[in-house]
């Protein structure tokens, strides 16, 4: 091998080595940037309440849409009731309510369900507006409550329902549900 060929191979090898070092440094910079951005991202998990089990939220992060969904589930359980669906509504209220307030909420639900069974009526609630105060975990649902005997609607009245939730063991649970006077 001639000295010129050796010099060319040496330059080629040095060029390849330098290119390898530059690419390696660029990859290292990209990895460090990705690690830095990964540590600064705050992740939240959105739980879609298709079947409410316990209202768990990730890292204490309470999302307004999630709490609104819990509120609507509670309102539907209480006010979309017929003699045939009362058992299901009771299970929903039992799952959503806080441990401390569960007996009181179930007693209130049982009173409504018993009245519906005795009079053989059904009720439906059509929500129209939701207002929320996430700092206080308070949701106000405004809508119309209709009462039916068989398939005939006999009454329709505006209802304003205030639901208050509490954080309990990394969960959001129903603490109280009251009916307010509608503002005309």
PDB file of N, CA, C and O in Angstrom, residues 6-81:
ATOM      1  N   UNK A   6      -2.478   5.230   2.180  1.00  0.00           N
ATOM      2  CA  UNK A   6      -2.552   5.189   3.639  1.00  0.00           C
ATOM      3  C   UNK A   6      -3.030   6.536   4.195  1.00  0.00           C
ATOM      4  O   UNK A   6      -3.823   6.594   5.135  1.00  0.00           O
ATOM      5  N   UNK A   7      -2.576   7.607   3.611  1.00  0.00           N
ATOM      6  CA  UNK A   7      -2.990   8.943   4.064  1.00  0.00           C
ATOM      7  C   UNK A   7      -4.481   9.153   3.802  1.00  0.00           C
ATOM      8  O   UNK A   7      -5.206   9.713   4.640  1.00  0.00           O
ATOM      9  N   UNK A   8      -4.958   8.700   2.643  1.00  0.00           N
ATOM     10  CA  UNK A   8      -6.408   8.824   2.341  1.00  0.00           C
ATOM     11  C   UNK A   8      -7.236   7.978   3.311  1.00  0.00           C
ATOM     12  O   UNK A   8      -8.277   8.418   3.784  1.00  0.00           O
ATOM     13  N   UNK A   9      -6.815   6.763   3.596  1.00  0.00           N
ATOM     14  CA  UNK A   9      -7.546   5.907   4.537  1.00  0.00           C
ATOM     15  C   UNK A   9      -7.542   6.530   5.936  1.00  0.00           C
ATOM     16  O   UNK A   9      -8.538   6.464   6.657  1.00  0.00           O
ATOM     17  N   UNK A  10      -6.412   7.098   6.306  1.00  0.00           N
ATOM     18  CA  UNK A  10      -6.340   7.746   7.615  1.00  0.00           C
ATOM     19  C   UNK A  10      -7.297   8.927   7.684  1.00  0.00           C
ATOM     20  O   UNK A  10      -8.034   9.098   8.667  1.00  0.00           O
ATOM     21  N   UNK A  11      -7.319   9.769   6.641  1.00  0.00           N
ATOM     22  CA  UNK A  11      -8.263  10.907   6.610  1.00  0.00           C
ATOM     23  C   UNK A  11      -9.705  10.405   6.619  1.00  0.00           C
ATOM     24  O   UNK A  11     -10.559  10.960   7.297  1.00  0.00           O
ATOM     25  N   UNK A  12      -9.979   9.367   5.860  1.00  0.00           N
ATOM     26  CA  UNK A  12     -11.340   8.801   5.805  1.00  0.00           C
ATOM     27  C   UNK A  12     -11.743   8.253   7.176  1.00  0.00           C
ATOM     28  O   UNK A  12     -12.858   8.476   7.639  1.00  0.00           O
ATOM     29  N   UNK A  13     -10.822   7.549   7.832  1.00  0.00           N
ATOM     30  CA  UNK A  13     -11.124   6.998   9.161  1.00  0.00           C
ATOM     31  C   UNK A  13     -11.355   8.116  10.169  1.00  0.00           C
ATOM     32  O   UNK A  13     -12.278   8.046  10.993  1.00  0.00           O
ATOM     33  N   UNK A  14     -10.537   9.157  10.122  1.00  0.00           N
ATOM     34  CA  UNK A  14     -10.722  10.283  11.030  1.00  0.00           C
ATOM     35  C   UNK A  14     -12.044  11.006  10.754  1.00  0.00           C
ATOM     36  O   UNK A  14     -12.737  11.419  11.674  1.00  0.00           O
ATOM     37  N   UNK A  15     -12.377  11.140   9.482  1.00  0.00           N
ATOM     38  CA  UNK A  15     -13.653  11.774   9.125  1.00  0.00           C
ATOM     39  C   UNK A  15     -14.845  10.966   9.648  1.00  0.00           C
ATOM     40  O   UNK A  15     -15.806  11.523  10.184  1.00  0.00           O
ATOM     41  N   UNK A  16     -14.751   9.644   9.483  1.00  0.00           N
ATOM     42  CA  UNK A  16     -15.841   8.779   9.986  1.00  0.00           C
ATOM     43  C   UNK A  16     -15.924   8.851  11.517  1.00  0.00           C
ATOM     44  O   UNK A  16     -17.012   8.892  12.079  1.00  0.00           O
ATOM     45  N   UNK A  17     -14.748   8.848  12.171  1.00  0.00           N
ATOM     46  CA  UNK A  17     -14.721   8.951  13.633  1.00  0.00           C
ATOM     47  C   UNK A  17     -15.337  10.274  14.085  1.00  0.00           C
ATOM     48  O   UNK A  17     -16.173  10.314  15.000  1.00  0.00           O
ATOM     49  N   UNK A  18     -14.968  11.369  13.419  1.00  0.00           N
ATOM     50  CA  UNK A  18     -15.506  12.682  13.783  1.00  0.00           C
ATOM     51  C   UNK A  18     -17.015  12.744  13.545  1.00  0.00           C
ATOM     52  O   UNK A  18     -17.755  13.311  14.357  1.00  0.00           O
ATOM     53  N   UNK A  19     -17.484  12.176  12.421  1.00  0.00           N
ATOM     54  CA  UNK A  19     -18.928  12.129  12.142  1.00  0.00           C
ATOM     55  C   UNK A  19     -19.657  11.318  13.208  1.00  0.00           C
ATOM     56  O   UNK A  19     -20.725  11.723  13.687  1.00  0.00           O
ATOM     57  N   UNK A  20     -19.070  10.179  13.606  1.00  0.00           N
ATOM     58  CA  UNK A  20     -19.665   9.346  14.651  1.00  0.00           C
ATOM     59  C   UNK A  20     -19.753  10.119  15.971  1.00  0.00           C
ATOM     60  O   UNK A  20     -20.759  10.060  16.672  1.00  0.00           O
ATOM     61  N   UNK A  21     -18.710  10.860  16.304  1.00  0.00           N
ATOM     62  CA  UNK A  21     -18.706  11.638  17.552  1.00  0.00           C
ATOM     63  C   UNK A  21     -19.772  12.736  17.493  1.00  0.00           C
ATOM     64  O   UNK A  21     -20.512  12.953  18.464  1.00  0.00           O
ATOM     65  N   UNK A  22     -19.905  13.415  16.368  1.00  0.00           N
ATOM     66  CA  UNK A  22     -20.910  14.483  16.227  1.00  0.00           C
ATOM     67  C   UNK A  22     -22.323  13.916  16.338  1.00  0.00           C
ATOM     68  O   UNK A  22     -23.173  14.471  17.046  1.00  0.00           O
ATOM     69  N   UNK A  23     -22.576  12.801  15.659  1.00  0.00           N
ATOM     70  CA  UNK A  23     -23.912  12.173  15.734  1.00  0.00           C
ATOM     71  C   UNK A  23     -24.198  11.706  17.157  1.00  0.00           C
ATOM     72  O   UNK A  23     -25.306  11.888  17.682  1.00  0.00           O
ATOM     73  N   UNK A  24     -23.190  11.128  17.821  1.00  0.00           N
ATOM     74  CA  UNK A  24     -23.383  10.657  19.200  1.00  0.00           C
ATOM     75  C   UNK A  24     -23.683  11.827  20.132  1.00  0.00           C
ATOM     76  O   UNK A  24     -24.561  11.739  21.005  1.00  0.00           O
ATOM     77  N   UNK A  25     -22.976  12.932  19.964  1.00  0.00           N
ATOM     78  CA  UNK A  25     -23.237  14.110  20.799  1.00  0.00           C
ATOM     79  C   UNK A  25     -24.634  14.678  20.532  1.00  0.00           C
ATOM     80  O   UNK A  25     -25.335  15.085  21.472  1.00  0.00           O
ATOM     81  N   UNK A  26     -25.047  14.702  19.265  1.00  0.00           N
ATOM     82  CA  UNK A  26     -26.389  15.189  18.934  1.00  0.00           C
ATOM     83  C   UNK A  26     -27.460  14.302  19.568  1.00  0.00           C
ATOM     84  O   UNK A  26     -28.454  14.796  20.120  1.00  0.00           O
ATOM     85  N   UNK A  27     -27.267  12.988  19.504  1.00  0.00           N
ATOM     86  CA  UNK A  27     -28.220  12.065  20.138  1.00  0.00           C
ATOM     87  C   UNK A  27     -28.260  12.267  21.643  1.00  0.00           C
ATOM     88  O   UNK A  27     -29.328  12.239  22.259  1.00  0.00           O
ATOM     89  N   UNK A  28     -27.110  12.478  22.243  1.00  0.00           N
ATOM     90  CA  UNK A  28     -27.047  12.707  23.683  1.00  0.00           C
ATOM     91  C   UNK A  28     -27.786  13.990  24.068  1.00  0.00           C
ATOM     92  O   UNK A  28     -28.534  14.014  25.055  1.00  0.00           O
ATOM     93  N   UNK A  29     -27.632  15.042  23.289  1.00  0.00           N
ATOM     94  CA  UNK A  29     -28.336  16.304  23.548  1.00  0.00           C
ATOM     95  C   UNK A  29     -29.841  16.090  23.433  1.00  0.00           C
ATOM     96  O   UNK A  29     -30.620  16.565  24.272  1.00  0.00           O
ATOM     97  N   UNK A  30     -30.295  15.355  22.410  1.00  0.00           N
ATOM     98  CA  UNK A  30     -31.723  15.090  22.233  1.00  0.00           C
ATOM     99  C   UNK A  30     -32.266  14.280  23.407  1.00  0.00           C
ATOM    100  O   UNK A  30     -33.353  14.570  23.933  1.00  0.00           O
ATOM    101  N   UNK A  31     -31.519  13.285  23.860  1.00  0.00           N
ATOM    102  CA  UNK A  31     -31.968  12.467  25.001  1.00  0.00           C
ATOM    103  C   UNK A  31     -32.092  13.321  26.259  1.00  0.00           C
ATOM    104  O   UNK A  31     -33.076  13.227  26.996  1.00  0.00           O
ATOM    105  N   UNK A  32     -31.112  14.168  26.502  1.00  0.00           N
ATOM    106  CA  UNK A  32     -31.169  15.045  27.682  1.00  0.00           C
ATOM    107  C   UNK A  32     -32.364  15.987  27.587  1.00  0.00           C
ATOM    108  O   UNK A  32     -33.076  16.219  28.573  1.00  0.00           O
ATOM    109  N   UNK A  33     -32.644  16.516  26.401  1.00  0.00           N
ATOM    110  CA  UNK A  33     -33.799  17.401  26.236  1.00  0.00           C
ATOM    111  C   UNK A  33     -35.104  16.647  26.459  1.00  0.00           C
ATOM    112  O   UNK A  33     -36.032  17.167  27.093  1.00  0.00           O
ATOM    113  N   UNK A  34     -35.219  15.422  25.962  1.00  0.00           N
ATOM    114  CA  UNK A  34     -36.430  14.624  26.172  1.00  0.00           C
ATOM    115  C   UNK A  34     -36.631  14.301  27.647  1.00  0.00           C
ATOM    116  O   UNK A  34     -37.755  14.368  28.152  1.00  0.00           O
ATOM    117  N   UNK A  35     -35.558  13.941  28.328  1.00  0.00           N
ATOM    118  CA  UNK A  35     -35.664  13.652  29.762  1.00  0.00           C
ATOM    119  C   UNK A  35     -36.097  14.903  30.510  1.00  0.00           C
ATOM    120  O   UNK A  35     -36.959  14.848  31.399  1.00  0.00           O
ATOM    121  N   UNK A  36     -35.537  16.039  30.143  1.00  0.00           N
ATOM    122  CA  UNK A  36     -35.923  17.293  30.790  1.00  0.00           C
ATOM    123  C   UNK A  36     -37.384  17.632  30.567  1.00  0.00           C
ATOM    124  O   UNK A  36     -38.094  18.026  31.495  1.00  0.00           O
ATOM    125  N   UNK A  37     -37.875  17.470  29.357  1.00  0.00           N
ATOM    126  CA  UNK A  37     -39.286  17.778  29.090  1.00  0.00           C
ATOM    127  C   UNK A  37     -40.207  16.747  29.736  1.00  0.00           C
ATOM    128  O   UNK A  37     -41.302  17.069  30.181  1.00  0.00           O
ATOM    129  N   UNK A  38     -39.764  15.506  29.817  1.00  0.00           N
ATOM    130  CA  UNK A  38     -40.577  14.451  30.432  1.00  0.00           C
ATOM    131  C   UNK A  38     -40.786  14.715  31.920  1.00  0.00           C
ATOM    132  O   UNK A  38     -41.864  14.458  32.454  1.00  0.00           O
ATOM    133  N   UNK A  39     -39.761  15.220  32.589  1.00  0.00           N
ATOM    134  CA  UNK A  39     -39.898  15.476  34.024  1.00  0.00           C
ATOM    135  C   UNK A  39     -40.745  16.704  34.318  1.00  0.00           C
ATOM    136  O   UNK A  39     -41.226  16.863  35.435  1.00  0.00           O
ATOM    137  N   UNK A  40     -40.941  17.585  33.346  1.00  0.00           N
ATOM    138  CA  UNK A  40     -41.720  18.799  33.578  1.00  0.00           C
ATOM    139  C   UNK A  40     -43.184  18.651  33.194  1.00  0.00           C
ATOM    140  O   UNK A  40     -43.978  19.541  33.456  1.00  0.00           O
ATOM    141  N   UNK A  41     -43.567  17.551  32.601  1.00  0.00           N
ATOM    142  CA  UNK A  41     -44.963  17.350  32.191  1.00  0.00           C
ATOM    143  C   UNK A  41     -45.752  16.825  33.377  1.00  0.00           C
ATOM    144  O   UNK A  41     -45.339  15.878  34.040  1.00  0.00           O
ATOM    145  N   UNK A  42     -46.904  17.459  33.631  1.00  0.00           N
ATOM    146  CA  UNK A  42     -47.794  16.975  34.681  1.00  0.00           C
ATOM    147  C   UNK A  42     -48.894  16.163  34.007  1.00  0.00           C
ATOM    148  O   UNK A  42     -49.613  16.655  33.143  1.00  0.00           O
ATOM    149  N   UNK A  43     -48.989  14.939  34.409  1.00  0.00           N
ATOM    150  CA  UNK A  43     -49.959  14.046  33.797  1.00  0.00           C
ATOM    151  C   UNK A  43     -51.187  13.899  34.684  1.00  0.00           C
ATOM    152  O   UNK A  43     -51.076  13.807  35.892  1.00  0.00           O
ATOM    153  N   UNK A  44     -52.343  13.892  34.050  1.00  0.00           N
ATOM    154  CA  UNK A  44     -53.594  13.606  34.755  1.00  0.00           C
ATOM    155  C   UNK A  44     -54.306  12.495  34.019  1.00  0.00           C
ATOM    156  O   UNK A  44     -54.163  12.341  32.815  1.00  0.00           O
ATOM    157  N   UNK A  45     -55.048  11.739  34.755  1.00  0.00           N
ATOM    158  CA  UNK A  45     -55.817  10.662  34.172  1.00  0.00           C
ATOM    159  C   UNK A  45     -57.282  11.062  34.205  1.00  0.00           C
ATOM    160  O   UNK A  45     -57.812  11.408  35.261  1.00  0.00           O
ATOM    161  N   UNK A  46     -57.927  11.022  33.068  1.00  0.00           N
ATOM    162  CA  UNK A  46     -59.344  11.343  32.999  1.00  0.00           C
ATOM    163  C   UNK A  46     -60.097  10.028  33.066  1.00  0.00           C
ATOM    164  O   UNK A  46     -59.921   9.151  32.220  1.00  0.00           O
ATOM    165  N   UNK A  47     -60.923   9.900  34.073  1.00  0.00           N
ATOM    166  CA  UNK A  47     -61.727   8.698  34.233  1.00  0.00           C
ATOM    167  C   UNK A  47     -63.130   8.995  33.718  1.00  0.00           C
ATOM    168  O   UNK A  47     -63.820   9.847  34.248  1.00  0.00           O
ATOM    169  N   UNK A  48     -63.521   8.293  32.707  1.00  0.00           N
ATOM    170  CA  UNK A  48     -64.841   8.496  32.141  1.00  0.00           C
ATOM    171  C   UNK A  48     -65.820   7.629  32.920  1.00  0.00           C
ATOM    172  O   UNK A  48     -65.688   6.412  32.941  1.00  0.00           O
ATOM    173  N   UNK A  49     -66.798   8.242  33.576  1.00  0.00           N
ATOM    174  CA  UNK A  49     -67.681   7.466  34.448  1.00  0.00           C
ATOM    175  C   UNK A  49     -68.782   6.738  33.689  1.00  0.00           C
ATOM    176  O   UNK A  49     -69.953   7.035  33.813  1.00  0.00           O
ATOM    177  N   UNK A  50     -68.395   5.782  32.858  1.00  0.00           N
ATOM    178  CA  UNK A  50     -69.405   4.984  32.177  1.00  0.00           C
ATOM    179  C   UNK A  50     -70.082   4.052  33.174  1.00  0.00           C
ATOM    180  O   UNK A  50     -71.251   3.773  33.084  1.00  0.00           O
ATOM    181  N   UNK A  51     -69.314   3.568  34.138  1.00  0.00           N
ATOM    182  CA  UNK A  51     -69.871   2.807  35.249  1.00  0.00           C
ATOM    183  C   UNK A  51     -69.114   3.260  36.482  1.00  0.00           C
ATOM    184  O   UNK A  51     -67.946   2.936  36.662  1.00  0.00           O
ATOM    185  N   UNK A  52     -69.763   4.027  37.302  1.00  0.00           N
ATOM    186  CA  UNK A  52     -69.103   4.604  38.458  1.00  0.00           C
ATOM    187  C   UNK A  52     -68.837   3.512  39.475  1.00  0.00           C
ATOM    188  O   UNK A  52     -69.724   2.763  39.854  1.00  0.00           O
ATOM    189  N   UNK A  53     -67.591   3.418  39.895  1.00  0.00           N
ATOM    190  CA  UNK A  53     -67.303   2.464  40.954  1.00  0.00           C
ATOM    191  C   UNK A  53     -66.975   3.200  42.238  1.00  0.00           C
ATOM    192  O   UNK A  53     -67.561   2.956  43.250  1.00  0.00           O
ATOM    193  N   UNK A  54     -66.051   4.150  42.188  1.00  0.00           N
ATOM    194  CA  UNK A  54     -65.750   4.847  43.428  1.00  0.00           C
ATOM    195  C   UNK A  54     -65.254   6.269  43.250  1.00  0.00           C
ATOM    196  O   UNK A  54     -64.820   6.880  44.199  1.00  0.00           O
ATOM    197  N   UNK A  55     -65.288   6.813  42.072  1.00  0.00           N
ATOM    198  CA  UNK A  55     -64.919   8.208  41.880  1.00  0.00           C
ATOM    199  C   UNK A  55     -63.458   8.506  42.087  1.00  0.00           C
ATOM    200  O   UNK A  55     -63.098   9.599  42.473  1.00  0.00           O
ATOM    201  N   UNK A  56     -62.592   7.538  41.822  1.00  0.00           N
ATOM    202  CA  UNK A  56     -61.160   7.756  42.029  1.00  0.00           C
ATOM    203  C   UNK A  56     -60.639   8.796  41.039  1.00  0.00           C
ATOM    204  O   UNK A  56     -61.057   8.829  39.891  1.00  0.00           O
ATOM    205  N   UNK A  57     -59.749   9.643  41.509  1.00  0.00           N
ATOM    206  CA  UNK A  57     -59.089  10.615  40.651  1.00  0.00           C
ATOM    207  C   UNK A  57     -57.588  10.458  40.810  1.00  0.00           C
ATOM    208  O   UNK A  57     -57.110  10.028  41.844  1.00  0.00           O
ATOM    209  N   UNK A  58     -56.853  10.802  39.770  1.00  0.00           N
ATOM    210  CA  UNK A  58     -55.407  10.627  39.790  1.00  0.00           C
ATOM    211  C   UNK A  58     -54.730  11.795  40.493  1.00  0.00           C
ATOM    212  O   UNK A  58     -54.983  12.948  40.173  1.00  0.00           O
ATOM    213  N   UNK A  59     -53.897  11.504  41.428  1.00  0.00           N
ATOM    214  CA  UNK A  59     -53.068  12.491  42.125  1.00  0.00           C
ATOM    215  C   UNK A  59     -53.887  13.649  42.672  1.00  0.00           C
ATOM    216  O   UNK A  59     -53.431  14.765  42.720  1.00  0.00           O
ATOM    217  N   UNK A  60     -55.125  13.398  43.056  1.00  0.00           N
ATOM    218  CA  UNK A  60     -55.964  14.435  43.625  1.00  0.00           C
ATOM    219  C   UNK A  60     -56.450  15.461  42.623  1.00  0.00           C
ATOM    220  O   UNK A  60     -57.013  16.472  42.999  1.00  0.00           O
ATOM    221  N   UNK A  61     -56.225  15.230  41.344  1.00  0.00           N
ATOM    222  CA  UNK A  61     -56.628  16.181  40.312  1.00  0.00           C
ATOM    223  C   UNK A  61     -58.119  16.005  40.029  1.00  0.00           C
ATOM    224  O   UNK A  61     -58.547  14.964  39.571  1.00  0.00           O
ATOM    225  N   UNK A  62     -58.890  17.026  40.318  1.00  0.00           N
ATOM    226  CA  UNK A  62     -60.334  16.963  40.107  1.00  0.00           C
ATOM    227  C   UNK A  62     -60.651  17.730  38.839  1.00  0.00           C
ATOM    228  O   UNK A  62     -60.439  18.932  38.765  1.00  0.00           O
ATOM    229  N   UNK A  63     -61.153  17.043  37.854  1.00  0.00           N
ATOM    230  CA  UNK A  63     -61.500  17.638  36.575  1.00  0.00           C
ATOM    231  C   UNK A  63     -62.968  18.048  36.613  1.00  0.00           C
ATOM    232  O   UNK A  63     -63.813  17.293  37.092  1.00  0.00           O
ATOM    233  N   UNK A  64     -63.295  19.228  36.080  1.00  0.00           N
ATOM    234  CA  UNK A  64     -64.671  19.730  36.153  1.00  0.00           C
ATOM    235  C   UNK A  64     -65.638  18.815  35.412  1.00  0.00           C
ATOM    236  O   UNK A  64     -66.733  18.545  35.903  1.00  0.00           O
ATOM    237  N   UNK A  65     -65.248  18.316  34.259  1.00  0.00           N
ATOM    238  CA  UNK A  65     -66.156  17.446  33.513  1.00  0.00           C
ATOM    239  C   UNK A  65     -66.420  16.145  34.255  1.00  0.00           C
ATOM    240  O   UNK A  65     -67.516  15.606  34.211  1.00  0.00           O
ATOM    241  N   UNK A  66     -65.396  15.660  34.950  1.00  0.00           N
ATOM    242  CA  UNK A  66     -65.581  14.421  35.702  1.00  0.00           C
ATOM    243  C   UNK A  66     -66.548  14.618  36.863  1.00  0.00           C
ATOM    244  O   UNK A  66     -67.459  13.818  37.067  1.00  0.00           O
ATOM    245  N   UNK A  67     -66.373  15.697  37.615  1.00  0.00           N
ATOM    246  CA  UNK A  67     -67.278  15.957  38.743  1.00  0.00           C
ATOM    247  C   UNK A  67     -68.682  16.249  38.224  1.00  0.00           C
ATOM    248  O   UNK A  67     -69.671  15.835  38.828  1.00  0.00           O
ATOM    249  N   UNK A  68     -68.795  16.937  37.086  1.00  0.00           N
ATOM    250  CA  UNK A  68     -70.115  17.159  36.493  1.00  0.00           C
ATOM    251  C   UNK A  68     -70.766  15.834  36.110  1.00  0.00           C
ATOM    252  O   UNK A  68     -71.972  15.651  36.288  1.00  0.00           O
ATOM    253  N   UNK A  69     -69.994  14.904  35.593  1.00  0.00           N
ATOM    254  CA  UNK A  69     -70.538  13.588  35.246  1.00  0.00           C
ATOM    255  C   UNK A  69     -71.013  12.842  36.484  1.00  0.00           C
ATOM    256  O   UNK A  69     -72.064  12.202  36.468  1.00  0.00           O
ATOM    257  N   UNK A  70     -70.236  12.941  37.562  1.00  0.00           N
ATOM    258  CA  UNK A  70     -70.676  12.323  38.815  1.00  0.00           C
ATOM    259  C   UNK A  70     -71.976  12.952  39.302  1.00  0.00           C
ATOM    260  O   UNK A  70     -72.887  12.264  39.753  1.00  0.00           O
ATOM    261  N   UNK A  71     -72.064  14.284  39.188  1.00  0.00           N
ATOM    262  CA  UNK A  71     -73.272  14.986  39.619  1.00  0.00           C
ATOM    263  C   UNK A  71     -74.475  14.549  38.779  1.00  0.00           C
ATOM    264  O   UNK A  71     -75.561  14.303  39.321  1.00  0.00           O
ATOM    265  N   UNK A  72     -74.287  14.454  37.471  1.00  0.00           N
ATOM    266  CA  UNK A  72     -75.402  14.017  36.613  1.00  0.00           C
ATOM    267  C   UNK A  72     -75.804  12.578  36.928  1.00  0.00           C
ATOM    268  O   UNK A  72     -76.995  12.252  36.924  1.00  0.00           O
ATOM    269  N   UNK A  73     -74.832  11.711  37.203  1.00  0.00           N
ATOM    270  CA  UNK A  73     -75.176  10.335  37.579  1.00  0.00           C
ATOM    271  C   UNK A  73     -76.016  10.318  38.855  1.00  0.00           C
ATOM    272  O   UNK A  73     -76.989   9.574  38.959  1.00  0.00           O
ATOM    273  N   UNK A  74     -75.649  11.147  39.828  1.00  0.00           N
ATOM    274  CA  UNK A  74     -76.412  11.198  41.079  1.00  0.00           C
ATOM    275  C   UNK A  74     -77.813  11.745  40.837  1.00  0.00           C
ATOM    276  O   UNK A  74     -78.800  11.207  41.352  1.00  0.00           O
ATOM    277  N   UNK A  75     -77.918  12.799  40.039  1.00  0.00           N
ATOM    278  CA  UNK A  75     -79.233  13.387  39.748  1.00  0.00           C
ATOM    279  C   UNK A  75     -80.101  12.392  38.990  1.00  0.00           C
ATOM    280  O   UNK A  75     -81.284  12.218  39.295  1.00  0.00           O
ATOM    281  N   UNK A  76     -79.524  11.732  38.005  1.00  0.00           N
ATOM    282  CA  UNK A  76     -80.293  10.731  37.250  1.00  0.00           C
ATOM    283  C   UNK A  76     -80.732   9.581  38.150  1.00  0.00           C
ATOM    284  O   UNK A  76     -81.844   9.075  38.027  1.00  0.00           O
ATOM    285  N   UNK A  77     -79.855   9.155  39.060  1.00  0.00           N
ATOM    286  CA  UNK A  77     -80.219   8.063  39.966  1.00  0.00           C
ATOM    287  C   UNK A  77     -81.384   8.464  40.862  1.00  0.00           C
ATOM    288  O   UNK A  77     -82.290   7.657  41.124  1.00  0.00           O
ATOM    289  N   UNK A  78     -81.386   9.706  41.341  1.00  0.00           N
ATOM    290  CA  UNK A  78     -82.448  10.170  42.232  1.00  0.00           C
ATOM    291  C   UNK A  78     -83.747  10.487  41.496  1.00  0.00           C
ATOM    292  O   UNK A  78     -84.835  10.235  42.022  1.00  0.00           O
ATOM    293  N   UNK A  79     -83.645  11.059  40.314  1.00  0.00           N
ATOM    294  CA  UNK A  79     -84.837  11.633  39.695  1.00  0.00           C
ATOM    295  C   UNK A  79     -85.284  10.958  38.397  1.00  0.00           C
ATOM    296  O   UNK A  79     -86.330  11.317  37.875  1.00  0.00           O
ATOM    297  N   UNK A  80     -84.543  10.031  37.840  1.00  0.00           N
ATOM    298  CA  UNK A  80     -85.030   9.220  36.729  1.00  0.00           C
ATOM    299  C   UNK A  80     -85.373   7.857  37.302  1.00  0.00           C
ATOM    300  O   UNK A  80     -84.620   6.896  37.181  1.00  0.00           O
ATOM    301  N   UNK A  81     -86.509   7.806  37.953  1.00  0.00           N
ATOM    302  CA  UNK A  81     -86.865   6.623  38.734  1.00  0.00           C
ATOM    303  C   UNK A  81     -88.252   6.135  38.354  1.00  0.00           C
ATOM    304  O   UNK A  81     -89.172   6.919  38.152  1.00  0.00           O
TER     305      UNK A  81
END
